[in-house]
CSV table of C-alpha atoms in Angstrom, one decimal:
chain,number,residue,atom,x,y,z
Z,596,UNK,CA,-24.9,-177.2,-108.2
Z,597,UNK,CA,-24.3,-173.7,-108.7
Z,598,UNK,CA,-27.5,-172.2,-109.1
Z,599,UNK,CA,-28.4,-174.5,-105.7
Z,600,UNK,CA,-25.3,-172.6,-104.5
Z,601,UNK,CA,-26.7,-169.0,-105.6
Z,602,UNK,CA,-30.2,-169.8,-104.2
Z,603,UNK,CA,-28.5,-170.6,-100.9
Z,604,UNK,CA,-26.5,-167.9,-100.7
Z,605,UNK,CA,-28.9,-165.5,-101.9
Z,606,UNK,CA,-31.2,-167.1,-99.3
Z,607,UNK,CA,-28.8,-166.1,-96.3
Z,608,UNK,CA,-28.1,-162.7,-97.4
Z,609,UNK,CA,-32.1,-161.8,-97.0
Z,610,UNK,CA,-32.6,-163.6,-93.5
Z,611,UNK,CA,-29.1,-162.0,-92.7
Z,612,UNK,CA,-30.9,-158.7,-93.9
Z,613,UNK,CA,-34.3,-159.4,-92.2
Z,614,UNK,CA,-31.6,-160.2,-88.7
Z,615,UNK,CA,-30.2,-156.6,-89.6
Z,616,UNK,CA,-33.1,-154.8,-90.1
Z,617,UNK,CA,-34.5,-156.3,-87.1
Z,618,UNK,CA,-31.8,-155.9,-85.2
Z,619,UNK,CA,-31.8,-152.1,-86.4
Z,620,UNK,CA,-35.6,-151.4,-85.5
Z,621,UNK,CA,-35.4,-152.4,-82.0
Z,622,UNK,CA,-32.4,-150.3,-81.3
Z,623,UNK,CA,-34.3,-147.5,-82.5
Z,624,UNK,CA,-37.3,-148.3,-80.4
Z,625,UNK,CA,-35.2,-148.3,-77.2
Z,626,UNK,CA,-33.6,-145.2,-78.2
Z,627,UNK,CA,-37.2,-143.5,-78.8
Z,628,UNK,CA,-38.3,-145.1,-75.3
Z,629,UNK,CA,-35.3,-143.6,-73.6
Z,630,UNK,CA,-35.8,-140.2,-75.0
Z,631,UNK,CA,-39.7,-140.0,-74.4
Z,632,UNK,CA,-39.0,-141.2,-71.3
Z,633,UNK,CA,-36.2,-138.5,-70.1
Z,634,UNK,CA,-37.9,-135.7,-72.7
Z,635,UNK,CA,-41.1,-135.1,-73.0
Z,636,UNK,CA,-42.0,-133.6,-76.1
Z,637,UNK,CA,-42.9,-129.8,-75.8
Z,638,UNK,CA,-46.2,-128.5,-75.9
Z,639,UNK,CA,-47.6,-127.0,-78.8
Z,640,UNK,CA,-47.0,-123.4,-78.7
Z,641,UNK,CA,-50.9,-122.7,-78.9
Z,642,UNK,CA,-51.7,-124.8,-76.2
Z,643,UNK,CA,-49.2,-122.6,-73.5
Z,644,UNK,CA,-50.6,-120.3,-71.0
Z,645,UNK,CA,-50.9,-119.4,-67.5
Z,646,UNK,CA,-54.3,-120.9,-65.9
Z,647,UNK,CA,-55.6,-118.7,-62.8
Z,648,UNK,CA,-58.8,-119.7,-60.8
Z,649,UNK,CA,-61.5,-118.3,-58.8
Z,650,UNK,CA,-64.1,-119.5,-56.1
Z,651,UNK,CA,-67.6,-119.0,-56.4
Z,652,UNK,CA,-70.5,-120.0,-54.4
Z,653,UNK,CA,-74.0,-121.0,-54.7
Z,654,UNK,CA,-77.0,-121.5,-52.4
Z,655,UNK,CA,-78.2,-124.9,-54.2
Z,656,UNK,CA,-80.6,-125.7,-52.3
Z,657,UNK,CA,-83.1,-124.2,-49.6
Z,658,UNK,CA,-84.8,-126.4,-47.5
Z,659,UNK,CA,-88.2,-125.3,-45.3
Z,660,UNK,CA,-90.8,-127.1,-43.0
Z,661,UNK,CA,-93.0,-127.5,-45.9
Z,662,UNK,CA,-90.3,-129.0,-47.9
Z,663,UNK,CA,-89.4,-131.7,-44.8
Z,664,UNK,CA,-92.6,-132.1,-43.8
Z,665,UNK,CA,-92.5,-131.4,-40.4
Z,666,UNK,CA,-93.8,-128.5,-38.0
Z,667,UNK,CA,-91.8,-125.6,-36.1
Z,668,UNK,CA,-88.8,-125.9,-38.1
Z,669,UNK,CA,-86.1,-124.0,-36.4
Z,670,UNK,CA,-82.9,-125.7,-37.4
Z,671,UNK,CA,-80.1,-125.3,-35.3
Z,672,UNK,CA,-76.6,-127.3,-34.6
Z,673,UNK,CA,-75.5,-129.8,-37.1
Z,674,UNK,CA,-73.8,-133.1,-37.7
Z,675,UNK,CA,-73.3,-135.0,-40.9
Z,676,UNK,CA,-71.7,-138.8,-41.8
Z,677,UNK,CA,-72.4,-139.5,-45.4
Z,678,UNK,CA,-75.4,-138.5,-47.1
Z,679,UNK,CA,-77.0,-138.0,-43.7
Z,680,UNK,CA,-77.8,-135.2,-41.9
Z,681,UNK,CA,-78.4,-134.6,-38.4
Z,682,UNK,CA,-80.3,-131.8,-37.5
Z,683,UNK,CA,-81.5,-130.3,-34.2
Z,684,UNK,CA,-83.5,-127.4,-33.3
Z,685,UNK,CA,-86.9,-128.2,-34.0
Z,686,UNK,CA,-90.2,-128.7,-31.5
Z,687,UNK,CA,-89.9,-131.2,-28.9
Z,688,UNK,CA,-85.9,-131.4,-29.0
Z,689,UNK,CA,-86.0,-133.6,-31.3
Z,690,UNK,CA,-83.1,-134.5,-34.0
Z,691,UNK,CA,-84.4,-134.8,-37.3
Z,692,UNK,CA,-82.2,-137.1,-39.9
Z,693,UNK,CA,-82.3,-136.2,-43.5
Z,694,UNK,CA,-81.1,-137.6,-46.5
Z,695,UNK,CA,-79.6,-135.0,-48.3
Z,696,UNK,CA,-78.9,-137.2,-51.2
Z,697,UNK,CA,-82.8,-137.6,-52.3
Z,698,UNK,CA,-83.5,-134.0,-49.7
Z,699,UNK,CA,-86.4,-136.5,-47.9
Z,700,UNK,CA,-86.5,-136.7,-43.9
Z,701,UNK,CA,-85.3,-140.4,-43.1
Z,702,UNK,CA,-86.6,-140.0,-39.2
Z,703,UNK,CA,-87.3,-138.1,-36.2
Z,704,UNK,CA,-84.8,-139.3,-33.0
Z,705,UNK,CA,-86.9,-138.0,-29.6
Z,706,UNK,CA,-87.4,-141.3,-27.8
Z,707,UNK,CA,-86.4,-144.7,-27.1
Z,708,UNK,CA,-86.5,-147.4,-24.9
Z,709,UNK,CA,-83.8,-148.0,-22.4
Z,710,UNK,CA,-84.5,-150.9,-19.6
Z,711,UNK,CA,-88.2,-150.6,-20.3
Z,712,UNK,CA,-88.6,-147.2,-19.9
Z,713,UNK,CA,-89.3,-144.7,-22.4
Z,714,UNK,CA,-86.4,-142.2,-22.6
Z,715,UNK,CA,-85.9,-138.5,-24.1
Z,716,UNK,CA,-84.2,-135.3,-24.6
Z,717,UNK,CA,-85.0,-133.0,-21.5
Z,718,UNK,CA,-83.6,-130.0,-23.1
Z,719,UNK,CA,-81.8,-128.3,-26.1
Z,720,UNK,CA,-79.7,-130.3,-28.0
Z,721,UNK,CA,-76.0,-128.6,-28.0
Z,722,UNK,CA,-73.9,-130.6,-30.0
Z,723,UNK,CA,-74.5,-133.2,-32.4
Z,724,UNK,CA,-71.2,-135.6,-33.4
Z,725,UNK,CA,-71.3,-138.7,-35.5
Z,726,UNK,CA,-68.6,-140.9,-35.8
Z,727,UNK,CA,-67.9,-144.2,-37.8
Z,728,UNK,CA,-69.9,-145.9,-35.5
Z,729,UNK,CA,-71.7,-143.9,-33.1
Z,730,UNK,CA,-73.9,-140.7,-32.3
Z,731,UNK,CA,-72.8,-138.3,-29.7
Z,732,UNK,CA,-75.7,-135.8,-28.9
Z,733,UNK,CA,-75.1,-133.5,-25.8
Z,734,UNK,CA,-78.5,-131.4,-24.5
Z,735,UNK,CA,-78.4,-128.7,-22.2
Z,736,UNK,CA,-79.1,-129.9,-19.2
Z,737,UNK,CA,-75.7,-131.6,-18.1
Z,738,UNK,CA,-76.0,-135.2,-20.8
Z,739,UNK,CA,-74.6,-136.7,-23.2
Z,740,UNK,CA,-76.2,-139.3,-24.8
Z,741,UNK,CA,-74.8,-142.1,-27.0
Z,742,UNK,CA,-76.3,-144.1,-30.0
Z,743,UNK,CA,-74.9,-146.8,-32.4
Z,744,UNK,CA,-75.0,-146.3,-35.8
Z,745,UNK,CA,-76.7,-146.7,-38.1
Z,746,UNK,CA,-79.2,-148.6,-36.0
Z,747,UNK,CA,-79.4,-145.9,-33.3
Z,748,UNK,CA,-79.5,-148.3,-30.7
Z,749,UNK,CA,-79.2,-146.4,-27.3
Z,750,UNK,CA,-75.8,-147.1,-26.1
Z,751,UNK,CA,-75.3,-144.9,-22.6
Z,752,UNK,CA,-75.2,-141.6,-21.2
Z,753,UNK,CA,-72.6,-140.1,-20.0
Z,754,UNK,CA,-74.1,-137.2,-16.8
Z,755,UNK,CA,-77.5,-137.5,-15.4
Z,756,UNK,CA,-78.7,-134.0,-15.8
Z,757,UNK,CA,-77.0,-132.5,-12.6
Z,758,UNK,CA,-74.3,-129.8,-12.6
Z,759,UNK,CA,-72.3,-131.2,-10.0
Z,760,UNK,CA,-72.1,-134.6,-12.4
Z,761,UNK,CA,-69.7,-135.8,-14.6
Z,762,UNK,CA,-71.3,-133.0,-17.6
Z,763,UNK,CA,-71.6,-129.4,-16.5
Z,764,UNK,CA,-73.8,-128.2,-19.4
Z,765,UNK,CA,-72.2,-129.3,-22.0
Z,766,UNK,CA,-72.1,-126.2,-24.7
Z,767,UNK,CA,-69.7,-128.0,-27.7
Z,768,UNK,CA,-68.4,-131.5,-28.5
Z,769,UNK,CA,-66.2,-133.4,-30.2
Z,770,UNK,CA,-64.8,-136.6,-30.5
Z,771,UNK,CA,-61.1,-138.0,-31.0
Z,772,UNK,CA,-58.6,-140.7,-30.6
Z,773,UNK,CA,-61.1,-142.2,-28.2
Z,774,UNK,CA,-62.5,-139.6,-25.6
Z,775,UNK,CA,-65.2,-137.4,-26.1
Z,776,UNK,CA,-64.3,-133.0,-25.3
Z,777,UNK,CA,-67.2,-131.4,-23.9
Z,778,UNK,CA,-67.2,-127.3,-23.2
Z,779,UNK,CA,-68.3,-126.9,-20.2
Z,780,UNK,CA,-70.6,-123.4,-19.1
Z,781,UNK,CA,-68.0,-122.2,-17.1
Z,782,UNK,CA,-65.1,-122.2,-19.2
Z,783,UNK,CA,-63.1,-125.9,-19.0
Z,784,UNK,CA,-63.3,-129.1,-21.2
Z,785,UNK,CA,-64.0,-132.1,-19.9
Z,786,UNK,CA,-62.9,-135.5,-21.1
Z,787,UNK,CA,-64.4,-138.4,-20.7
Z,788,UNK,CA,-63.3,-142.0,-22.5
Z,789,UNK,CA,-65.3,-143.5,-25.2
Z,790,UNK,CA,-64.7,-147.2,-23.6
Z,791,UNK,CA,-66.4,-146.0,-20.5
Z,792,UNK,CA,-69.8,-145.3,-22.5
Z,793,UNK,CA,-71.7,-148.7,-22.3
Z,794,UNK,CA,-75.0,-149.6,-20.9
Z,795,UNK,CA,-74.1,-151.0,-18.0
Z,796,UNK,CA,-72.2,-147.8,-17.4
Z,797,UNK,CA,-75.8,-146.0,-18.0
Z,798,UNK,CA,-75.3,-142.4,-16.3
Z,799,UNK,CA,-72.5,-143.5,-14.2
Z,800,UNK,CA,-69.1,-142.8,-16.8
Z,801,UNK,CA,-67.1,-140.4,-14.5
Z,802,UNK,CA,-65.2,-137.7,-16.0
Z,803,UNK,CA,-61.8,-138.7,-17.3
Z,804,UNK,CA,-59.5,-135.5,-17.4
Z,805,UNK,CA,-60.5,-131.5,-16.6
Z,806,UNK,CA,-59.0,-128.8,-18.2
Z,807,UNK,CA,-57.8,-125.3,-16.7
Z,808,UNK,CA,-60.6,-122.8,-18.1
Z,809,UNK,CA,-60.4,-121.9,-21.8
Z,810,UNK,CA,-60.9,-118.5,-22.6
Z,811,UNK,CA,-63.4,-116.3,-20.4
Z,812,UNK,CA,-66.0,-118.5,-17.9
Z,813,UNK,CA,-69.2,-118.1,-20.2
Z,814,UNK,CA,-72.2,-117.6,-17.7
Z,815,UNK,CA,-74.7,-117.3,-21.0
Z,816,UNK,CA,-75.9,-120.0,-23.8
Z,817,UNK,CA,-74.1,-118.2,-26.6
Z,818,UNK,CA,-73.2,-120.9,-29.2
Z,819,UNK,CA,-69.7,-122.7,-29.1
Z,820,UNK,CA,-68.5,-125.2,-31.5
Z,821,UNK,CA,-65.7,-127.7,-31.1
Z,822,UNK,CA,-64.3,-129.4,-34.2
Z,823,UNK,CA,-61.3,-131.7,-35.2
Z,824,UNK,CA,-59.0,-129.6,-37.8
Z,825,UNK,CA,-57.0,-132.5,-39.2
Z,826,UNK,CA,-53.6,-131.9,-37.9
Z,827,UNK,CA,-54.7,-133.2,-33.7
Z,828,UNK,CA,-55.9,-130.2,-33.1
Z,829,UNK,CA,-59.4,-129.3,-31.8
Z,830,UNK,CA,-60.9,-125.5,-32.6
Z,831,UNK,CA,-63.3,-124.1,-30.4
Z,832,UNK,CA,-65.3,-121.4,-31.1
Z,833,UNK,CA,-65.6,-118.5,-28.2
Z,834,UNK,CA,-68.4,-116.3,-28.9
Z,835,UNK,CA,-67.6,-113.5,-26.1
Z,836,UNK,CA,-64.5,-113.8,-26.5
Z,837,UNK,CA,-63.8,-113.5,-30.2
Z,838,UNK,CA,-61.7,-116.1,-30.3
Z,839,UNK,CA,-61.2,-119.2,-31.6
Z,840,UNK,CA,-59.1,-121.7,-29.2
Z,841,UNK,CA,-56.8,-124.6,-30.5
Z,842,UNK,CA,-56.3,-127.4,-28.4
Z,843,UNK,CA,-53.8,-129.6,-28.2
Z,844,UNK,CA,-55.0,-133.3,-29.0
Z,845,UNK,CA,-52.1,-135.2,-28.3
Z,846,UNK,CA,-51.6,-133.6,-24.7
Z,847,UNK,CA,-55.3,-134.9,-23.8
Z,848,UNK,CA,-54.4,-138.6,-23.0
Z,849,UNK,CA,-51.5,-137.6,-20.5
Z,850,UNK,CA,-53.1,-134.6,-19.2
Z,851,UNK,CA,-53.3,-133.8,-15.3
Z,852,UNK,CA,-56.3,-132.5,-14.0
Z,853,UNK,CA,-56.5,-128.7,-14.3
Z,854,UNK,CA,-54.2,-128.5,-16.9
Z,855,UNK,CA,-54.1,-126.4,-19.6
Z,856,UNK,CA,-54.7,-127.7,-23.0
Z,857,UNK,CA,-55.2,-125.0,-25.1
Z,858,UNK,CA,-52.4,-123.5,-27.4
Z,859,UNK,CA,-52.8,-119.7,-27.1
Z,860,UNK,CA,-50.2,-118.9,-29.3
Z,861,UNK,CA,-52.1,-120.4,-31.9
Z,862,UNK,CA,-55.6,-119.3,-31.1
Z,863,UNK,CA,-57.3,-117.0,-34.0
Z,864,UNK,CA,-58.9,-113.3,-32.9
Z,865,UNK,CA,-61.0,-112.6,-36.0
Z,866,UNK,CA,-63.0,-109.3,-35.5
Z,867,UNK,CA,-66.5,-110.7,-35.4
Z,868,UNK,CA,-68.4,-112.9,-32.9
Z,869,UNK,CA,-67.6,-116.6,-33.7
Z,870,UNK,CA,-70.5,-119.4,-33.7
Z,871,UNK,CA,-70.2,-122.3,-36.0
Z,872,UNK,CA,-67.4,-123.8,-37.6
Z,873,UNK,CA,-66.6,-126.1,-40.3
Z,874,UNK,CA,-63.4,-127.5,-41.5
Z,875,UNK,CA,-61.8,-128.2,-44.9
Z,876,UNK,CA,-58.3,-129.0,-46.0
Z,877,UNK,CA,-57.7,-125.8,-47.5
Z,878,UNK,CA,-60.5,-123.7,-45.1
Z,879,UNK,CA,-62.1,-122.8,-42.1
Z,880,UNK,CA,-65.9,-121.2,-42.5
Z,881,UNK,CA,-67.2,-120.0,-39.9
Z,882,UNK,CA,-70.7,-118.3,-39.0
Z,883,UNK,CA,-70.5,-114.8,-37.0
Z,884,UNK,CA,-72.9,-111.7,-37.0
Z,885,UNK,CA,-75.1,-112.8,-39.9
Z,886,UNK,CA,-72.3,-113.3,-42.2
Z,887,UNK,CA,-70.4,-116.9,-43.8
Z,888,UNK,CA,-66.6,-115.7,-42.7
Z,889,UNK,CA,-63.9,-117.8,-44.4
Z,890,UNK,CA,-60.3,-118.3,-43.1
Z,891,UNK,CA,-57.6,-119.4,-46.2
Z,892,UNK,CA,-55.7,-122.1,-44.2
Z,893,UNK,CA,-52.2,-121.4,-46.5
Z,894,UNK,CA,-52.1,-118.1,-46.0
Z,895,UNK,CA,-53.7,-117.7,-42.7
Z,896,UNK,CA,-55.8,-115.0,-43.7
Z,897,UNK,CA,-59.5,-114.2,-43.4
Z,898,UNK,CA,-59.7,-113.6,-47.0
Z,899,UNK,CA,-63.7,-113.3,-47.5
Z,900,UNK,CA,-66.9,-112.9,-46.7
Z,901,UNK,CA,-70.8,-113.9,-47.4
Z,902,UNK,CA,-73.7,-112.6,-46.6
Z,903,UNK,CA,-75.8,-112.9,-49.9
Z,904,UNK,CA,-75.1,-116.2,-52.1
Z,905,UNK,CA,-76.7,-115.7,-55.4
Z,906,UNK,CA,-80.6,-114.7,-54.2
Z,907,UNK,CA,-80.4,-116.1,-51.0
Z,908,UNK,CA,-79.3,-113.0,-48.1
Z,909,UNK,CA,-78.6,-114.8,-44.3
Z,910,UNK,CA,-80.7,-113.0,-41.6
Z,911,UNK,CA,-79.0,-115.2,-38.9
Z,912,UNK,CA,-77.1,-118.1,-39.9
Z,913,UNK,CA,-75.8,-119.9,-36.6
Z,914,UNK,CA,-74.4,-123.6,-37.5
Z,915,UNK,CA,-72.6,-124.9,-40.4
Z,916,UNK,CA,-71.0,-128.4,-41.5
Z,917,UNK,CA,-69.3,-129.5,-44.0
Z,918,UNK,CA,-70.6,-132.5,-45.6
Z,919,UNK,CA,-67.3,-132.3,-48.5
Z,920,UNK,CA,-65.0,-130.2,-49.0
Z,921,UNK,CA,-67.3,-127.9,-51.3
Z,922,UNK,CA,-70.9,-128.5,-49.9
Z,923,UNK,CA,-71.4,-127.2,-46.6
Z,924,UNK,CA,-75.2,-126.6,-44.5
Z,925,UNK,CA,-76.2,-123.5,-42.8
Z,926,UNK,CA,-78.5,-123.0,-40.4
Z,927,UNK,CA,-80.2,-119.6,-40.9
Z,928,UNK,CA,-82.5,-119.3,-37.4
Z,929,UNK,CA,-84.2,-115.9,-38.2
Z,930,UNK,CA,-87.8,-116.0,-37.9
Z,931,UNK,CA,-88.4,-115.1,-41.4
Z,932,UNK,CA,-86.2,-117.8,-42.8
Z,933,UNK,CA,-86.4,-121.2,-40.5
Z,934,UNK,CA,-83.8,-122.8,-43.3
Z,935,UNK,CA,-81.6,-125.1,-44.1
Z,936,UNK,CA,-79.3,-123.3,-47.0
Z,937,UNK,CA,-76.5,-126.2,-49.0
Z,938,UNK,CA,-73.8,-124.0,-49.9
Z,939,UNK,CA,-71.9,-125.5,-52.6
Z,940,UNK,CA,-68.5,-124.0,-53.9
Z,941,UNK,CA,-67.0,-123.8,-57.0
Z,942,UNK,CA,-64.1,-123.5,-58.8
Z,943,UNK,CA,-63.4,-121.9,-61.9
Z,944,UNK,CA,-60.8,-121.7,-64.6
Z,945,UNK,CA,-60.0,-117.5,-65.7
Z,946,UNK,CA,-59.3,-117.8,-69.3
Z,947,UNK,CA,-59.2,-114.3,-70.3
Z,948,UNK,CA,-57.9,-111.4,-68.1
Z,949,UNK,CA,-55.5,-108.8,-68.0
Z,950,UNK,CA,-53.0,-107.8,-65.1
Z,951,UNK,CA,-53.8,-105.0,-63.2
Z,952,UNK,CA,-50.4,-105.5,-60.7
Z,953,UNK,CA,-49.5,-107.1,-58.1
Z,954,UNK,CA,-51.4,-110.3,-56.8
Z,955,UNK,CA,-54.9,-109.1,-58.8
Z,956,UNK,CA,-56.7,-109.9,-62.2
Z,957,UNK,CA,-59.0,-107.9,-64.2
Z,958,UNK,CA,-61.1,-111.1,-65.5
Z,959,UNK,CA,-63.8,-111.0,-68.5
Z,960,UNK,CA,-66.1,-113.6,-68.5
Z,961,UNK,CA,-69.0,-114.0,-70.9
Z,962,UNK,CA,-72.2,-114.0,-69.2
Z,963,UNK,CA,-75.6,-116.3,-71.1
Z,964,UNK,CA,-77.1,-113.1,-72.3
Z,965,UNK,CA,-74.3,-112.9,-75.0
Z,966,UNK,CA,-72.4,-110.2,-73.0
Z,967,UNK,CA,-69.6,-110.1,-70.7
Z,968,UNK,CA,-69.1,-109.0,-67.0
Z,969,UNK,CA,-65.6,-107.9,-65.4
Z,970,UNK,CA,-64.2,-108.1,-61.8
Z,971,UNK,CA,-61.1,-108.8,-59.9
Z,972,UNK,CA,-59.7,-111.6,-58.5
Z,973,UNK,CA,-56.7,-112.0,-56.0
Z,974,UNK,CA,-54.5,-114.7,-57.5
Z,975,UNK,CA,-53.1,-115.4,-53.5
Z,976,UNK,CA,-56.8,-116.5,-51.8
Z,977,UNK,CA,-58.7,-117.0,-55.5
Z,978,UNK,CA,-61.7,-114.4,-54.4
Z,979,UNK,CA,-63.5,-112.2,-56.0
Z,980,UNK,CA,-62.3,-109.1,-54.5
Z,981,UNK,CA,-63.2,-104.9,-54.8
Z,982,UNK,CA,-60.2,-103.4,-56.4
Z,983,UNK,CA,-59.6,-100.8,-54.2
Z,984,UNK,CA,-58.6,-103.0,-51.2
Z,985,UNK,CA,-56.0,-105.4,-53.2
Z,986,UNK,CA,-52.8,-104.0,-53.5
């Protein structure tokens, strides 16, 4: 009986111990959890430093007649949805569409049959919008024409080539919370609603809203471009003017006629000649007097511009879209280019530099011949900038 007693006894003290032990082993586990979760542990001392970045731009891709395939290339405005590329300029106004994914030409867009008749574009093509499910492509005879996507099934036309229409030579477009903006040649915007744009309505859509004139009345074909910024907004690019307008989305759908929608206050007077314009979060770039001009967003500064990227030197880039954020298409017109140039832009860590003052870095960077190359970079926009003019 008494060793039965030990044994038992003996017995309890180790599953009271295993209890304890237990017991003690979840409490520190909780514990742990709590602190990791209010404390991170610190950083290794070697693995602290301050990381600085830089933008850098390459021309990846350069695409010709010969590389499309197709005769008389002159590319000239531009829309993009996807991997697709819509390009106009060419012989015949014609829109070429182009996969930029595999660089191959998909199909050329210069007829179609509407009511059993064989229609095309009379005249340059303008503007060139896609949207999630249509095509907007405005010539320059006073039309607009609209297409489903992706079949590109015709879907109406908004003018029917005269100037006392519903389209007064349409010059820029853009789409947005259901009507279509058209610059007209003599200064306003017209707005017409996307509902209104059916078959049925085939040339008959009459024009919604009118603004008051935007800018200067523009008696010439200069190049204009209208595109959504992302905060209901709509920037206009004014060639004569040096401007670019900003007008006020939101106003459009209450609007009276011959009311002004721009927001002057807000308008940007760069010192160059605006034609194209893309859009990014953090960027406008925009084409003007041979040169890629870029606008930093944040700190509302013109903080840099391209005229050479890499090898590649514009002669007389005109359009530009942005396809992402970091790959854009120019249209370089010159005679002695004819191109399509996909800019792509980089960013890239500084690891080794050395403070030179203020807002700029002396950065080393090893280069593949085993050496190293120095420059400056302005920690504020992230560009490569001259010394002299960063203080």
């Amino acid at each position: 009986m008494k060793n039965g007693t030990t044994e038992t006894k003996i017995s309890h003290s180790i599953l009271s111990l295993r209890y304890l032990l237990l017991t003690l082993s979840i409490l520190t586990i909780v514990r742990c959890g709590k602190s990791d979760e209010g404390s991170p542990s610190p950083a290794p001392e070697a693995d602290k430093y301050e990381s600085y970045w830089y933008y850098s731009y390459e021309a990846e891709r350069v695409l010709t007649a010969a590389d499309l395939s197709v005769d008389d290339f002159t590319p000239y405005t531009l829309g993009s949805l996807g991997d697709t590329l819509f390009v106009a300029g060419n012989a015949g106004n014609s829109l070429l569409l182009i996969d930029t994914e595999r660089e191959e030409m998909l199909r050329t867009l210069d007829s179609w049959d509407f009511n059993g008749e064989q229609k095309h574009f009379g005249s340059r093509i303008e503007a060139v919008v896609p949207t999630a499910d249509r095509l907007y492509v405005a010539e320059r005879e006073s039309k607009i024409h609209c297409f489903t996507l992706p079949a590109l099934e015709y879907a109406g036309c908004i003018g029917n080539g005269n100037w006392n229409n519903a389209v007064f030579q349409a010059q820029a477009a853009a789409v947005a919370d259901g009507l279509v903006f058209s610059r007209d040649k003599n200064g306003t915007v017209s707005l017409y609603r996307e509902a209104d744009v059916t078959p049925a309505n085939y040339q008959q859509v009459s024009r919604y809203r009118r603004s008051a004139t935007v800018g200067a009345v523009n008696n010439n074909f200069a190049t204009h471009c209208m595109r959504p910024d992302g905060a209901e907004r709509l920037l206009l690019t004014d060639y004569n003017q040096r401007k670019i307008h900003v007008l006020d989305i939101t106003a459009a759908a209450q609007m009276e006629n011959g009311a002004a929608l721009d927001l002057p206050e807000q308008a940007l007077s760069p010192d160059f000649s605006p034609t194209g314009l893309a859009v990014t979060p953090e960027r406008y770039y925009v084409t003007g007097e041979n040169r890629i001009h870029i606008y930093d967003r944040a700190n509302a500064v013109w903080s840099k511009n391209l005229q050479s990227i890499g090898r590649y030197t514009f002669a007389q880039p005109v359009c530009i879209q942005a396809q992402a954020d970091s790959v854009l298409w120019i249209s370089d017109m010159a005679a002695s280019k004819r191109a399509l140039v996909k800019m792509v832009v980089h960013k890239n860590e500084i690891r080794e530099y050395e403070r030179t003052g203020g807002h700029l870095l002396k950065v080393s960077e090893p280069t593949t011949r085993g050496t190293s190359r120095e420059f400056f970079v302005d920690t504020r926009t992230h560009e490569i900038v001259e010394e002299p003019h960063v203080r």
